Coordinates of C-alpha atoms in Angstrom, one line a residue:
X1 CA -77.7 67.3 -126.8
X2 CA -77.2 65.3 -129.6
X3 CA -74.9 62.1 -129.8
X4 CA -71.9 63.2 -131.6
X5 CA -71.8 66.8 -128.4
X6 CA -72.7 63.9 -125.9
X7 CA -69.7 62.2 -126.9
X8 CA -67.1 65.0 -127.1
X9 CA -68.2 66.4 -123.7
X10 CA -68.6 62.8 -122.1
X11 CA -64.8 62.0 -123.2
X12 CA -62.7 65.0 -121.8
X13 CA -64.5 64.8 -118.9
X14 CA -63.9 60.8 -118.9
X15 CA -60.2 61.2 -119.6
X16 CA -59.4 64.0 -117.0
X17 CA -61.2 62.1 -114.5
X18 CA -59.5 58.3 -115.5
X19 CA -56.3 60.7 -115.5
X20 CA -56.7 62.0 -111.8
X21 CA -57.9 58.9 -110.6
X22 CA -55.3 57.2 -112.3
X23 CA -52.5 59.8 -110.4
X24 CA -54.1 59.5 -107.4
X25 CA -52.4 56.7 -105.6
X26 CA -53.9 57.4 -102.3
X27 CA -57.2 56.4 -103.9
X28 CA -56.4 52.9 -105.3
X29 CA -60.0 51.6 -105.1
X30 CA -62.0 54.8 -105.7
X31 CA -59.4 54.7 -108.9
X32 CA -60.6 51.5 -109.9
X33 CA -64.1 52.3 -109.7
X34 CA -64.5 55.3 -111.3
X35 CA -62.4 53.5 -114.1
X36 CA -64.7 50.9 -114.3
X37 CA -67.9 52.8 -114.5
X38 CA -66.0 54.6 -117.3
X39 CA -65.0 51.4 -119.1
X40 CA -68.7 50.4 -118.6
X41 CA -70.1 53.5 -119.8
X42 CA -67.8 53.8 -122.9
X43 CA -69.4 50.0 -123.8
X44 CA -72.5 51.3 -123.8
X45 CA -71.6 54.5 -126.2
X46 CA -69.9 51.7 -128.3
X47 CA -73.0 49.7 -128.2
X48 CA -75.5 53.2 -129.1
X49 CA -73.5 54.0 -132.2
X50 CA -73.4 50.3 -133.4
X51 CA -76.7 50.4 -133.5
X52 CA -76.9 54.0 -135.5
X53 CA -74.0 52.9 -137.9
X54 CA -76.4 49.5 -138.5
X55 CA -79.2 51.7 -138.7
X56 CA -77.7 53.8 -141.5
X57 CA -76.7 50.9 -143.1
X58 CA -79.5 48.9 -143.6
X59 CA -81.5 52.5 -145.3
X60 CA -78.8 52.8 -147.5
X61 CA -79.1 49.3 -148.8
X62 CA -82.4 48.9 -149.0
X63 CA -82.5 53.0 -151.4
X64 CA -80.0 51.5 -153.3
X65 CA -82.4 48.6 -154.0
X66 CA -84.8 51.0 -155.0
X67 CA -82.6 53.1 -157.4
X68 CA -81.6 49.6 -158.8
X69 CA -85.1 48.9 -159.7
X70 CA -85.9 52.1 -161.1
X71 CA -83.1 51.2 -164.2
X72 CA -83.7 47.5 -164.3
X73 CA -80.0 46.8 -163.1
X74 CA -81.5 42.9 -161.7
X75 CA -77.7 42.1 -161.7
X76 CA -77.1 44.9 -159.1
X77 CA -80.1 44.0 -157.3
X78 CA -79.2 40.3 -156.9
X79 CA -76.2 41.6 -155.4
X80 CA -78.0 42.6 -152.3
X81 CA -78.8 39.6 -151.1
X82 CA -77.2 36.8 -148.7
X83 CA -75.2 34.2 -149.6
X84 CA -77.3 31.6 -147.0
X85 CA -79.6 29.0 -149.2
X86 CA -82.5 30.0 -147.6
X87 CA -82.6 34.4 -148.2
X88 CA -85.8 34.5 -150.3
X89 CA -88.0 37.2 -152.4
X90 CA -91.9 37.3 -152.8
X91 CA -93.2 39.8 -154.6
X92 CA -97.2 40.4 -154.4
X93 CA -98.8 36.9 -155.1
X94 CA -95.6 35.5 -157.3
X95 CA -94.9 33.3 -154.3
X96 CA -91.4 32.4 -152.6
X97 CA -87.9 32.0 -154.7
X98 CA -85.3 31.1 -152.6
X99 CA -82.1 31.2 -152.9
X100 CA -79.8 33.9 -154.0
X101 CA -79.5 32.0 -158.0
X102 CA -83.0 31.8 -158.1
X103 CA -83.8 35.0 -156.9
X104 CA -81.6 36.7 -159.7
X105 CA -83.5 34.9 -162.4
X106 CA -86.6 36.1 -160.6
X107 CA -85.9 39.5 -161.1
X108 CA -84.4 39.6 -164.2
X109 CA -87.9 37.9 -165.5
X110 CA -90.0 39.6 -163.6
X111 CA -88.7 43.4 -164.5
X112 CA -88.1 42.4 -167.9
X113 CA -84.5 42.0 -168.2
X114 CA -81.2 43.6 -167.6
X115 CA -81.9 47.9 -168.3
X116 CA -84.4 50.2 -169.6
X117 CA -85.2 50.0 -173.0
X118 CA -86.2 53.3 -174.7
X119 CA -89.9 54.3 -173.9
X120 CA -89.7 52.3 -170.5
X121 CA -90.8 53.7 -166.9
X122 CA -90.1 52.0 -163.7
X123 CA -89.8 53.9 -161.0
X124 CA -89.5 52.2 -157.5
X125 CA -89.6 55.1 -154.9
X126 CA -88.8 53.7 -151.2
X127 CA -90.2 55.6 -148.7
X128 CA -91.1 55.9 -144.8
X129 CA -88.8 53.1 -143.7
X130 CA -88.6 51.7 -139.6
X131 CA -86.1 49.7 -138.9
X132 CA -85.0 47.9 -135.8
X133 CA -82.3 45.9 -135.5
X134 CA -82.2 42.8 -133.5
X135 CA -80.5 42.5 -129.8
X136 CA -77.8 40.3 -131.4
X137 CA -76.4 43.2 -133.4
X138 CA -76.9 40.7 -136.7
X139 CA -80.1 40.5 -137.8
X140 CA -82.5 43.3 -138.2
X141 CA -86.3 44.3 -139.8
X142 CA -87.4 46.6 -141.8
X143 CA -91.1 48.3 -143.1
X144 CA -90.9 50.3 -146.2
X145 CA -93.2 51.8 -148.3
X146 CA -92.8 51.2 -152.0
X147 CA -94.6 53.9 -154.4
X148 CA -94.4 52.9 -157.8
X149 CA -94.7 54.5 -161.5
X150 CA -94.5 52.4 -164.7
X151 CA -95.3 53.5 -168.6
X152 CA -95.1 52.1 -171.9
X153 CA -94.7 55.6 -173.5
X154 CA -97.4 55.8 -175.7
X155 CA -99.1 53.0 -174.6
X156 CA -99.5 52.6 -170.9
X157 CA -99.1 54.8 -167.5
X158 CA -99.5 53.0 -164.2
X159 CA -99.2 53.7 -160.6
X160 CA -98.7 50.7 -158.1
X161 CA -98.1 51.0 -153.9
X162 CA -97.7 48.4 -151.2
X163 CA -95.3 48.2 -147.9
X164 CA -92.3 46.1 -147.9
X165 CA -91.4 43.8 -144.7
X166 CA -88.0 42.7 -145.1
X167 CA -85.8 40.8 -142.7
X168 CA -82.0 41.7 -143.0
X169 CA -78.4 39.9 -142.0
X170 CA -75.1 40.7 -141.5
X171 CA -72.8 38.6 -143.3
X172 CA -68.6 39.4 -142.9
X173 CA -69.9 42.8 -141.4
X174 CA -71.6 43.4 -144.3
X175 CA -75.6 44.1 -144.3
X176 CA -77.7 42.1 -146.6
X177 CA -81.4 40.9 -147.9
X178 CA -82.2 37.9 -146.1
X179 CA -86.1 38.0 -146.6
X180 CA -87.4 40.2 -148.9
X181 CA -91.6 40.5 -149.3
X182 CA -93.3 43.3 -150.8
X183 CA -97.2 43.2 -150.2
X184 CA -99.2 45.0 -153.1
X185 CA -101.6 47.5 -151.8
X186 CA -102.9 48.2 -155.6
X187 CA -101.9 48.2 -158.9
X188 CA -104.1 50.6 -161.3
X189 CA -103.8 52.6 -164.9
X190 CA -102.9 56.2 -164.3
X191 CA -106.1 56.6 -166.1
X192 CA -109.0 56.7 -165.0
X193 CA -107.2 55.6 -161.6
X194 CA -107.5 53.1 -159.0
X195 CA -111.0 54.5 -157.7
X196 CA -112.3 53.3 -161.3
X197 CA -109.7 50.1 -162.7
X198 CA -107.9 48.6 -159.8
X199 CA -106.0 45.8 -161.2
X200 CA -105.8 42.6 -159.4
X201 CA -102.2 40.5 -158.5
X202 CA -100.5 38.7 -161.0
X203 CA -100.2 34.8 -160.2
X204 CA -96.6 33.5 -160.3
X205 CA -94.7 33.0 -163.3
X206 CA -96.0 30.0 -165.3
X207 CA -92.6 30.0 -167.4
X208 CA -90.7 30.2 -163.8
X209 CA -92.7 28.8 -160.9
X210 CA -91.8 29.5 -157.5
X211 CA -89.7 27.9 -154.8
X212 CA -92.8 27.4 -152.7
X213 CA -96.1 28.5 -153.0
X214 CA -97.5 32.7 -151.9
X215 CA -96.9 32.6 -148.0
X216 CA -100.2 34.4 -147.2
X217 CA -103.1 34.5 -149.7
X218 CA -104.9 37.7 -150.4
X219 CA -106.4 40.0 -153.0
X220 CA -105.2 43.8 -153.6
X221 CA -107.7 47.0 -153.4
X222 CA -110.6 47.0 -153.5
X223 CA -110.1 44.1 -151.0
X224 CA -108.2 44.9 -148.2
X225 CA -105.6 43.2 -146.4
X226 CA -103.1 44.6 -143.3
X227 CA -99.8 42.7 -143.6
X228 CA -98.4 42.9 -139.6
X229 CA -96.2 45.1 -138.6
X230 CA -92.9 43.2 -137.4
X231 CA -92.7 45.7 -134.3
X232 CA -95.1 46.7 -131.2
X233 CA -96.7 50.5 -131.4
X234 CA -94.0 52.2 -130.3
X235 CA -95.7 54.6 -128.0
X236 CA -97.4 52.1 -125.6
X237 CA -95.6 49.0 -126.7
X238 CA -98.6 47.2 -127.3
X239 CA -98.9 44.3 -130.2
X240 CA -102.3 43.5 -131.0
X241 CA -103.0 39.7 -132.6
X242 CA -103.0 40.3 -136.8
X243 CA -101.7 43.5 -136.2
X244 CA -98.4 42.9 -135.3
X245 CA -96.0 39.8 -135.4
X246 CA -93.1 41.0 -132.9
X247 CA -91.6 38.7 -130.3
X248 CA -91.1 39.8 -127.1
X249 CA -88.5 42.8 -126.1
X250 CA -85.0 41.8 -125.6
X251 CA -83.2 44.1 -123.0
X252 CA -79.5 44.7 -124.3
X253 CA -76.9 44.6 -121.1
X254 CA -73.6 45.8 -121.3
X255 CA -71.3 44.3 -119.2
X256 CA -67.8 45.6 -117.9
X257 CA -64.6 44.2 -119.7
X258 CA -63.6 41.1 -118.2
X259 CA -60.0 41.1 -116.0
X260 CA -60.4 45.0 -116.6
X261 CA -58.9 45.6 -112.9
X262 CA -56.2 43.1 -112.8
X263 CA -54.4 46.4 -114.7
X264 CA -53.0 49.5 -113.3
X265 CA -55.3 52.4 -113.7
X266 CA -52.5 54.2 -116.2
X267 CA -52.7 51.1 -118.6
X268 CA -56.6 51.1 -118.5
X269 CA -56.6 55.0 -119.1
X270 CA -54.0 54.3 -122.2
X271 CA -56.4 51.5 -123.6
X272 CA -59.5 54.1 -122.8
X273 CA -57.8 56.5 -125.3
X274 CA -57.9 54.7 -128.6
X275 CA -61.3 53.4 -128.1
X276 CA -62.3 56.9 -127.1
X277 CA -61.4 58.3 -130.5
X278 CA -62.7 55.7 -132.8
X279 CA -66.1 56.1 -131.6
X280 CA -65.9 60.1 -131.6
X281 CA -65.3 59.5 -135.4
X282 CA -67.9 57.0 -136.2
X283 CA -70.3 58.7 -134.1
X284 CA -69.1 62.3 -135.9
X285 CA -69.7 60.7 -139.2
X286 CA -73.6 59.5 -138.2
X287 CA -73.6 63.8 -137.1
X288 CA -72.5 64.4 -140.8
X289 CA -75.1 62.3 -142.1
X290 CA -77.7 63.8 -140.8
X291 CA -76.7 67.2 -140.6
X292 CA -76.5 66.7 -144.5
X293 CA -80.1 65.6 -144.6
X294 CA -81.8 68.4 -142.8
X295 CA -79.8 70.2 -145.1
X296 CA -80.9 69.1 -148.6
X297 CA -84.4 68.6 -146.6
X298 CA -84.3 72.1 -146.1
X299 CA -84.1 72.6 -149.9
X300 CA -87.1 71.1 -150.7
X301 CA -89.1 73.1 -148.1
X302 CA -87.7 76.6 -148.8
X303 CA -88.3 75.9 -153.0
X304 CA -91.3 74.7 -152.0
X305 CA -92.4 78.3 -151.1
X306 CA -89.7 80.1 -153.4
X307 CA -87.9 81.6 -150.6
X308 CA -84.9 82.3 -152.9
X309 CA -83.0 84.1 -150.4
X310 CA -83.1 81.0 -147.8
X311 CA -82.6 78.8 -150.5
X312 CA -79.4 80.7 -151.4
X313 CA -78.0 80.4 -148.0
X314 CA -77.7 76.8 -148.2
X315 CA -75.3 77.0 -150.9
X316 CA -71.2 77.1 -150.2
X317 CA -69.8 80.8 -151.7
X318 CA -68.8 79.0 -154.8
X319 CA -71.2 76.3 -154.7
X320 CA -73.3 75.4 -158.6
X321 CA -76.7 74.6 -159.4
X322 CA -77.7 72.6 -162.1
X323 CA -81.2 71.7 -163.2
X324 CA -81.9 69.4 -166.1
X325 CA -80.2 70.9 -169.0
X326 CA -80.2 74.7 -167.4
X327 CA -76.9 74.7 -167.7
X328 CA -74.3 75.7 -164.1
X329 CA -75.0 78.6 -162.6
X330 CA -72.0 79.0 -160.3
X331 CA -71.5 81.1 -157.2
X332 CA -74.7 82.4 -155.1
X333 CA -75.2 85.7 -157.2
X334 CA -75.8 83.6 -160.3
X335 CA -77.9 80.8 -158.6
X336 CA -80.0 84.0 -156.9
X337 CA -80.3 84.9 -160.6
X338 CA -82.0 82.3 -161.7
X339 CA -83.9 81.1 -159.3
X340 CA -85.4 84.5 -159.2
X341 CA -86.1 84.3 -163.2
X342 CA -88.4 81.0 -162.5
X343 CA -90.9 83.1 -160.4
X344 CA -90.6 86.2 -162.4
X345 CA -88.7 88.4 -160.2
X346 CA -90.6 88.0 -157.5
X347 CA -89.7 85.7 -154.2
X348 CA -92.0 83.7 -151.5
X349 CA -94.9 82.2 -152.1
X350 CA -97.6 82.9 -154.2
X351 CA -101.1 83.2 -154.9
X352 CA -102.5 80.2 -157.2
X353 CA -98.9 78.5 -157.5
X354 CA -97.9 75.2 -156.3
X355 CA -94.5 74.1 -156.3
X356 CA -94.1 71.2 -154.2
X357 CA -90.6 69.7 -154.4
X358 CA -90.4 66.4 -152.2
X359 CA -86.4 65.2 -151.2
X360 CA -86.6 61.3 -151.1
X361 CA -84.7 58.0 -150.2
X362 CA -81.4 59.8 -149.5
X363 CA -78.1 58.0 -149.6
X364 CA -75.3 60.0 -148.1
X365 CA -71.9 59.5 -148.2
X366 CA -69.2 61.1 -146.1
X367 CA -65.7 61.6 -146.8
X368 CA -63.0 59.9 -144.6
X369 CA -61.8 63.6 -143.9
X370 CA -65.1 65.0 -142.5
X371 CA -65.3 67.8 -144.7
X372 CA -67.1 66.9 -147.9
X373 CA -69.3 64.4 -148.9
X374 CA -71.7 63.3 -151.6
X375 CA -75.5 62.2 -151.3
X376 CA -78.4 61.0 -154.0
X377 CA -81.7 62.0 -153.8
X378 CA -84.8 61.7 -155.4
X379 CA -87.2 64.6 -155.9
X380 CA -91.0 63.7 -156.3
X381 CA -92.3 67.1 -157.7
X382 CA -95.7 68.6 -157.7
X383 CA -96.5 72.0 -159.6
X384 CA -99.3 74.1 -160.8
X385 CA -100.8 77.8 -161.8
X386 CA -104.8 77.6 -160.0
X387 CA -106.9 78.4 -163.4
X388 CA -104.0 77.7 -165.7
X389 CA -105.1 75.6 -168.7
X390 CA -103.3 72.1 -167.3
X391 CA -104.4 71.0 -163.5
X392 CA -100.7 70.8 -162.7
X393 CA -97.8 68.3 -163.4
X394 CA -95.9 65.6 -162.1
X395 CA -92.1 65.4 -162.2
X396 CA -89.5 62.6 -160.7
X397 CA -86.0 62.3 -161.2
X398 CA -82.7 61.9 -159.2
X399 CA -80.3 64.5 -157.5
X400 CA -76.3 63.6 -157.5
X401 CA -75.2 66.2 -155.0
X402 CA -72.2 67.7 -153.2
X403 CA -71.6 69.0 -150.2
X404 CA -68.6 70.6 -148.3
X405 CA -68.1 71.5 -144.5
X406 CA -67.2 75.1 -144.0
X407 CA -66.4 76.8 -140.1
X408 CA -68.4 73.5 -138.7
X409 CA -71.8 74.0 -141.0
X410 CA -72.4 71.5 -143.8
X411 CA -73.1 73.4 -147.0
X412 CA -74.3 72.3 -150.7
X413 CA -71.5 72.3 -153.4
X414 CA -72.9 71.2 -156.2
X415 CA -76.8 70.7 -156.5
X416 CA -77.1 68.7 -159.6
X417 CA -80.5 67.1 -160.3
X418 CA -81.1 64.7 -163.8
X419 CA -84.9 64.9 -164.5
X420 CA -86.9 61.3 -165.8
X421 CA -90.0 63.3 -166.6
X422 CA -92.1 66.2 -166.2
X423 CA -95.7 65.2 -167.2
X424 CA -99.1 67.1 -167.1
X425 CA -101.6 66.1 -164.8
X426 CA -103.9 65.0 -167.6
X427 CA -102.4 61.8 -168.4
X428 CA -99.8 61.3 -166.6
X429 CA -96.9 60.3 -168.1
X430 CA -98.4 58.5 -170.4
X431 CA -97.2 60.5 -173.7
X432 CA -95.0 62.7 -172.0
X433 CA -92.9 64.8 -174.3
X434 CA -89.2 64.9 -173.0
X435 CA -89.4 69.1 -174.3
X436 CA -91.3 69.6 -171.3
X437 CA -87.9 69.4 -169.1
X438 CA -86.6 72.0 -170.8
X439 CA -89.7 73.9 -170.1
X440 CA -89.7 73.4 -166.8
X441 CA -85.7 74.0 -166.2
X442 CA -84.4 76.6 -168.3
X443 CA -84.7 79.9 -166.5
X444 CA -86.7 83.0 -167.8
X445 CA -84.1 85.6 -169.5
X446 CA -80.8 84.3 -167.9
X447 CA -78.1 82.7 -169.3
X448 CA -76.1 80.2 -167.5
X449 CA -72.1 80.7 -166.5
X450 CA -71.6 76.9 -167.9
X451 CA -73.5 74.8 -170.6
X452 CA -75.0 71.8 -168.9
X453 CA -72.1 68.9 -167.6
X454 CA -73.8 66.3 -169.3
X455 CA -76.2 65.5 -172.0
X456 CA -78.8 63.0 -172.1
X457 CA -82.6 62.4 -172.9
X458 CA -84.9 62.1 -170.4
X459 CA -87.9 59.8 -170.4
X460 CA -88.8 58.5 -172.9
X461 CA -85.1 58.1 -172.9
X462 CA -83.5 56.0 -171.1
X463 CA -80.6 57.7 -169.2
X464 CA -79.1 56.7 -166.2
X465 CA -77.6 59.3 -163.6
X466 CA -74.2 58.0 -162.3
X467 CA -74.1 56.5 -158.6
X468 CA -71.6 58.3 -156.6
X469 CA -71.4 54.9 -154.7
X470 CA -70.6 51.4 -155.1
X471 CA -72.8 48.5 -154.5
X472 CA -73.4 48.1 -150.8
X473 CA -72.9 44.8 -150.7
X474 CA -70.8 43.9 -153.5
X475 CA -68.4 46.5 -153.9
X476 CA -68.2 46.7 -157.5
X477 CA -68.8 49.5 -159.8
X478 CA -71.1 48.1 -162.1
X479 CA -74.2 50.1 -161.6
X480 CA -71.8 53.1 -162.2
X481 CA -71.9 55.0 -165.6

């Protein structure tokens, strides 16, 4: 049963019971009791969706930190940081800025300033994150996996990887960077690859030294290093020395409201009531959120294999699809129409074809209503024809989707995605030509019911998809087109 049907059933139940207790005079103390294990149990409820609220939190802010990287927006990045004189960043061996000033500077020199410029790649994908937050409901940890992809078009292609462990607060209610430390697995040229050129750190900023020196000292692949895991092996709870730096486990107790039975069981039911409601919504809106994700996950595994028809279903009776600069195709017939015309007529999966589309770093946002929301996702995409004269191609770029809520079942609205690059295998995308998203996107023989919604170039260009959000922390609109 999941949270959001364990709450619902646990709550009329609760209410009829506090109700007939309440009525039943005769049974003062069994009245009382059953009340306070009620109270007690509604804490802990209270407590569970804290935690998933939190949670969600904390994954939205550190993807938006990733989707600021990817544009150079350092202003929206320093944004995400605490206000406390000690929050700090490290990145590989640049060493330690601290300081929320300090770390602004650091990242507008260290990505090159404020914004693409035309030719520029910087992808920062953020992947695979495990979070925990602390026992004191204000602190928290996090372990991410950065996969990165920068070009010089015409000049340069290369890939970089490395986990993030970052320590998070919350400040005013609002979760922010408190530690941030990304440890760099490898750096390399797309060509001939990191089996052949492994690159080795860059040493910190001679024009802007650090705060304080690297806090651990180690070299990138081919060496090898294991930055520890801020939490015990969550299977058998064990934390091995070097391996893992978690303290001992905190057990989290929740203890009835004090005074509760000085009150007359009709008042506790009344103040039950309010309380009951609240965390039905917040708990319905965590439901939302990850009904939503199985959802658009459920895109990227049914395109994977071409299953048109499954893919279809997923869609809301008047929902759109957009891809690059297809143009809309609008209502299921028409989306049927077209994805049929990308696989020539013929849908499933097939022999010699690879068409991997991966959904990534979602942020999802639910309306106060309950029935729409929006979400951004990245797709990571991997294609080929076996035998065909290119071994395949790469493709990235970012989804800006709707959704909509119909009879209970979350359904897609508006599939919209803005392609950076489609690039052959051979080379990456070092001289990718921006032609080859039209290549990939338009579909065979079809003409869409709507010319695309918005023009732009893709990379080299230098667009940037509008954020359906504002800045987690911040609140502002700036990163917003």
């Amino acid at each position: 049963m999941s949270l959001t049907e364990r709450l619902c059933a646990w709550s009329v139940a609760a209410l009829c019971a506090a109700v007939c207790a309440a009525a039943g005079g005769a049974q003062e103390p069994d009245a009382q009791a059953r009340l306070t294990a009620l109270e007690t149990e509604l804490a802990t409820l209270e407590r569970d969706v804290a935690l998933l609220e939190d949670t969600k939190a904390i994954k939205r802010l550190q993807r938006a930190y990733g989707y600021y990287v990817d544009k150079k927006l350092s202003r929206e990045i320093a944004a995400l940081f605490a206000d406390d004189a000690n929050t700090s960043a490290e990145l590989g061996g640049s060493g330690v800025y601290v300081g929320r000033a300090r770390i602004a500077e650091f990242y507008d020199r260290i990505i090159g300033g404020e914004g693409l410029e035309e030719g520029e790649l910087f992808n920062h994908m953020i992947l695979q994150g495990v979070v925990h937050v602390g026992a004191d409901g204000r602190t928290a940890k996090g372990r991410w996996r950065a996969l990165i992809q920068i070009g010089e078009h015409g000049q340069s292609a290369t890939w970089a990887e490395g986990p993030y462990e970052n320590e998070y607060v919350k400040e005013n209610g609002v979760w922010k960077f408190s530690k941030v430390h990304w440890y760099q697995t490898f750096t390399a040229p797309y060509s001939p690859g990191w089996h052949k050129a492994p690159e080795p750190m860059n040493p910190p900023l001679a024009d802007f030294p650090p705060d304080r020196p690297p806090s651990v000292v180690y070299q990138s692949y081919p060496s090898v290093y294991q930055p520890p895991y801020h939490y015990r092996n969550p299977a058998s709870g064990r934390c091995e020395p070097g391996v893992c730096e978690a303290p001992a486990e905190a057990a989290a107790n929740v203890a009835a409201p004090a005074a509760a039975t000085e009150q007359a069981p009709a008042e506790r039911v009344a103040a039950l009531r309010p309380r009951l409601a609240a965390v039905e919504s917040r708990a319905a809106r965590v439901g939302d959120i990850n009904e939503i994700e199985n959802l658009q996950g459920s895109y990227g595994y049914y395109t994977d294999k071409m299953l048109w028809d499954e893919v279809v279903d997923l869609f809301a009776d008047d929902g759109t699809l957009e891809i690059g600069p297809s143009g809309v195709y609008v209502g299921k017939d028409s989306i049927r129409r077209y994805l049929l015309s990308l696989s020539n007529g013929m849908p499933g999966p097939l022999e010699g074809v690879l068409n991997d589309h991966f959904q990534l770093q979602p942020i999802v946002t639910v309306a106060e209503d309950g029935r729409t929301a929006n979400g951004r996702w990245r797709l990571f995409l991997m294609t080929g024809i076996s035998g065909a004269g290119s071994g395949g191609n790469w493709g990235e770029g970012v989804y800006e989707n709707e959704y909509v809520k119909e009879d209970g079942v979350w359904k897609i609205r508006k599939l919209h995605w803005y392609a950076t690059f489609v690039a052959p295998y051979e080379g990456g995308w070092l001289n990718v030509d921006r032609k080859a998203v039209e290549a990939f996107s338009m579909g065979r023989g079809v003409t869409p019911d709507r010319p695309s919604s918005v023009q732009y170039d893709p990379y080299p260009g230098t667009f940037v998809p509008p954020f359906h959000y504002l800045n987690p922390v911040s609140g502002q609109t700036g990163a917003r087109q």
